[in-house]
Amino acid sequence: MKRQLSLSDIEPGQSARVSALCSTGSMRRRLLDIGLIENTEVACLGRSPGGDPCAFFIRGAVIAIRREDCQDILIDEIGGSQWD
């Protein structure tokens, strides 16, 4: 059985497509407000020196998301970034 990947699994320079948003409450609302919905293309731009949070390019904006919150964002595929 294939392990479900989350946004925390992609490395800087990689991109992915969101398959589901599993977070709840105010965090879910914040993610929806920035346009993080199913089939959204997301690219990882980099990580902070400590490794958390990560910077992502989402719908024309750079957004920092903590690893804990990234684990609730499920993705379908990982590939090279179109923004390299």
PDB file of C-alpha atoms in Angstrom:
ATOM      1  CA  MET A   1       0.000   0.000   0.000  1.00  0.00           C
ATOM      2  CA  LYS A   2       1.318   3.410  -0.974  1.00  0.00           C
ATOM      3  CA  ARG A   3       1.981   5.857   1.875  1.00  0.00           C
ATOM      4  CA  GLN A   4       0.016   9.091   1.645  1.00  0.00           C
ATOM      5  CA  LEU A   5       2.394  12.025   1.200  1.00  0.00           C
ATOM      6  CA  SER A   6       1.990  15.348   2.951  1.00  0.00           C
ATOM      7  CA  LEU A   7       3.326  18.801   2.159  1.00  0.00           C
ATOM      8  CA  SER A   8       6.067  18.263   4.760  1.00  0.00           C
ATOM      9  CA  ASP A   9       7.545  15.551   2.471  1.00  0.00           C
ATOM     10  CA  ILE A  10       8.603  17.869  -0.345  1.00  0.00           C
ATOM     11  CA  GLU A  11      12.086  19.349  -0.441  1.00  0.00           C
ATOM     12  CA  PRO A  12      13.183  22.795  -1.634  1.00  0.00           C
ATOM     13  CA  GLY A  13      13.010  22.930  -5.429  1.00  0.00           C
ATOM     14  CA  GLN A  14      10.179  20.416  -5.653  1.00  0.00           C
ATOM     15  CA  SER A  15       6.523  21.017  -6.368  1.00  0.00           C
ATOM     16  CA  ALA A  16       3.343  19.085  -5.663  1.00  0.00           C
ATOM     17  CA  ARG A  17      -0.395  19.182  -6.207  1.00  0.00           C
ATOM     18  CA  VAL A  18      -2.696  19.318  -3.154  1.00  0.00           C
ATOM     19  CA  SER A  19      -5.116  16.382  -2.909  1.00  0.00           C
ATOM     20  CA  ALA A  20      -6.807  17.129   0.432  1.00  0.00           C
ATOM     21  CA  LEU A  21      -6.764  19.527   3.350  1.00  0.00           C
ATOM     22  CA  CYS A  22      -7.181  17.656   6.656  1.00  0.00           C
ATOM     23  CA  SER A  23      -6.713  20.542   9.089  1.00  0.00           C
ATOM     24  CA  THR A  24      -9.660  21.909  11.063  1.00  0.00           C
ATOM     25  CA  GLY A  25     -10.790  25.099  12.732  1.00  0.00           C
ATOM     26  CA  SER A  26      -9.035  28.405  12.277  1.00  0.00           C
ATOM     27  CA  MET A  27      -5.972  26.844  10.604  1.00  0.00           C
ATOM     28  CA  ARG A  28      -8.198  25.307   7.906  1.00  0.00           C
ATOM     29  CA  ARG A  29      -9.835  28.707   7.350  1.00  0.00           C
ATOM     30  CA  ARG A  30      -6.432  30.430   7.022  1.00  0.00           C
ATOM     31  CA  LEU A  31      -5.202  27.870   4.502  1.00  0.00           C
ATOM     32  CA  LEU A  32      -8.401  28.161   2.458  1.00  0.00           C
ATOM     33  CA  ASP A  33      -8.137  31.966   2.556  1.00  0.00           C
ATOM     34  CA  ILE A  34      -4.683  31.869   0.926  1.00  0.00           C
ATOM     35  CA  GLY A  35      -6.056  29.628  -1.823  1.00  0.00           C
ATOM     36  CA  LEU A  36      -4.743  26.279  -0.635  1.00  0.00           C
ATOM     37  CA  ILE A  37      -7.488  24.054  -2.015  1.00  0.00           C
ATOM     38  CA  GLU A  38      -7.611  20.724  -3.864  1.00  0.00           C
ATOM     39  CA  ASN A  39      -5.535  20.659  -7.085  1.00  0.00           C
ATOM     40  CA  THR A  40      -3.515  23.751  -6.135  1.00  0.00           C
ATOM     41  CA  GLU A  41       0.107  23.642  -7.332  1.00  0.00           C
ATOM     42  CA  VAL A  42       2.568  24.305  -4.487  1.00  0.00           C
ATOM     43  CA  ALA A  43       6.347  24.723  -4.747  1.00  0.00           C
ATOM     44  CA  CYS A  44       8.757  24.512  -1.824  1.00  0.00           C
ATOM     45  CA  LEU A  45      11.161  27.442  -2.017  1.00  0.00           C
ATOM     46  CA  GLY A  46      13.221  26.718   1.079  1.00  0.00           C
ATOM     47  CA  ARG A  47      13.407  25.986   4.780  1.00  0.00           C
ATOM     48  CA  SER A  48      14.492  28.189   7.648  1.00  0.00           C
ATOM     49  CA  PRO A  49      17.944  27.386   9.099  1.00  0.00           C
ATOM     50  CA  GLY A  50      16.314  25.321  11.864  1.00  0.00           C
ATOM     51  CA  GLY A  51      14.211  23.441   9.302  1.00  0.00           C
ATOM     52  CA  ASP A  52      10.867  24.848  10.405  1.00  0.00           C
ATOM     53  CA  PRO A  53       8.910  26.663   8.919  1.00  0.00           C
ATOM     54  CA  CYS A  54       9.169  26.106   5.160  1.00  0.00           C
ATOM     55  CA  ALA A  55       8.488  28.721   2.500  1.00  0.00           C
ATOM     56  CA  PHE A  56       6.042  27.744  -0.242  1.00  0.00           C
ATOM     57  CA  PHE A  57       4.991  29.473  -3.448  1.00  0.00           C
ATOM     58  CA  ILE A  58       1.185  29.250  -3.564  1.00  0.00           C
ATOM     59  CA  ARG A  59      -0.891  31.073  -6.195  1.00  0.00           C
ATOM     60  CA  GLY A  60       1.645  33.861  -6.680  1.00  0.00           C
ATOM     61  CA  ALA A  61       2.498  34.423  -3.006  1.00  0.00           C
ATOM     62  CA  VAL A  62       5.268  33.143  -0.758  1.00  0.00           C
ATOM     63  CA  ILE A  63       3.795  31.620   2.414  1.00  0.00           C
ATOM     64  CA  ALA A  64       5.640  30.155   5.424  1.00  0.00           C
ATOM     65  CA  ILE A  65       3.946  27.091   6.923  1.00  0.00           C
ATOM     66  CA  ARG A  66       5.086  25.140   9.985  1.00  0.00           C
ATOM     67  CA  ARG A  67       5.895  21.442   9.574  1.00  0.00           C
ATOM     68  CA  GLU A  68       3.113  20.532  12.020  1.00  0.00           C
ATOM     69  CA  ASP A  69       0.559  22.254   9.778  1.00  0.00           C
ATOM     70  CA  CYS A  70       2.113  20.826   6.585  1.00  0.00           C
ATOM     71  CA  GLN A  71       1.369  17.305   7.800  1.00  0.00           C
ATOM     72  CA  ASP A  72      -2.367  18.040   7.457  1.00  0.00           C
ATOM     73  CA  ILE A  73      -2.000  19.008   3.784  1.00  0.00           C
ATOM     74  CA  LEU A  74      -2.029  15.862   1.640  1.00  0.00           C
ATOM     75  CA  ILE A  75      -0.423  15.849  -1.802  1.00  0.00           C
ATOM     76  CA  ASP A  76      -0.702  13.652  -4.900  1.00  0.00           C
ATOM     77  CA  GLU A  77       2.589  13.987  -6.704  1.00  0.00           C
ATOM     78  CA  ILE A  78       6.062  15.374  -6.267  1.00  0.00           C
ATOM     79  CA  GLY A  79       8.010  16.784  -9.162  1.00  0.00           C
ATOM     80  CA  GLY A  80      10.524  19.415 -10.118  1.00  0.00           C
ATOM     81  CA  SER A  81       9.421  22.983  -9.611  1.00  0.00           C
ATOM     82  CA  GLN A  82       8.247  25.066 -12.543  1.00  0.00           C
ATOM     83  CA  TRP A  83       9.707  28.105 -10.731  1.00  0.00           C
ATOM     84  CA  ASP A  84      13.344  26.893 -10.717  1.00  0.00           C
TER      85      ASP A  84
END
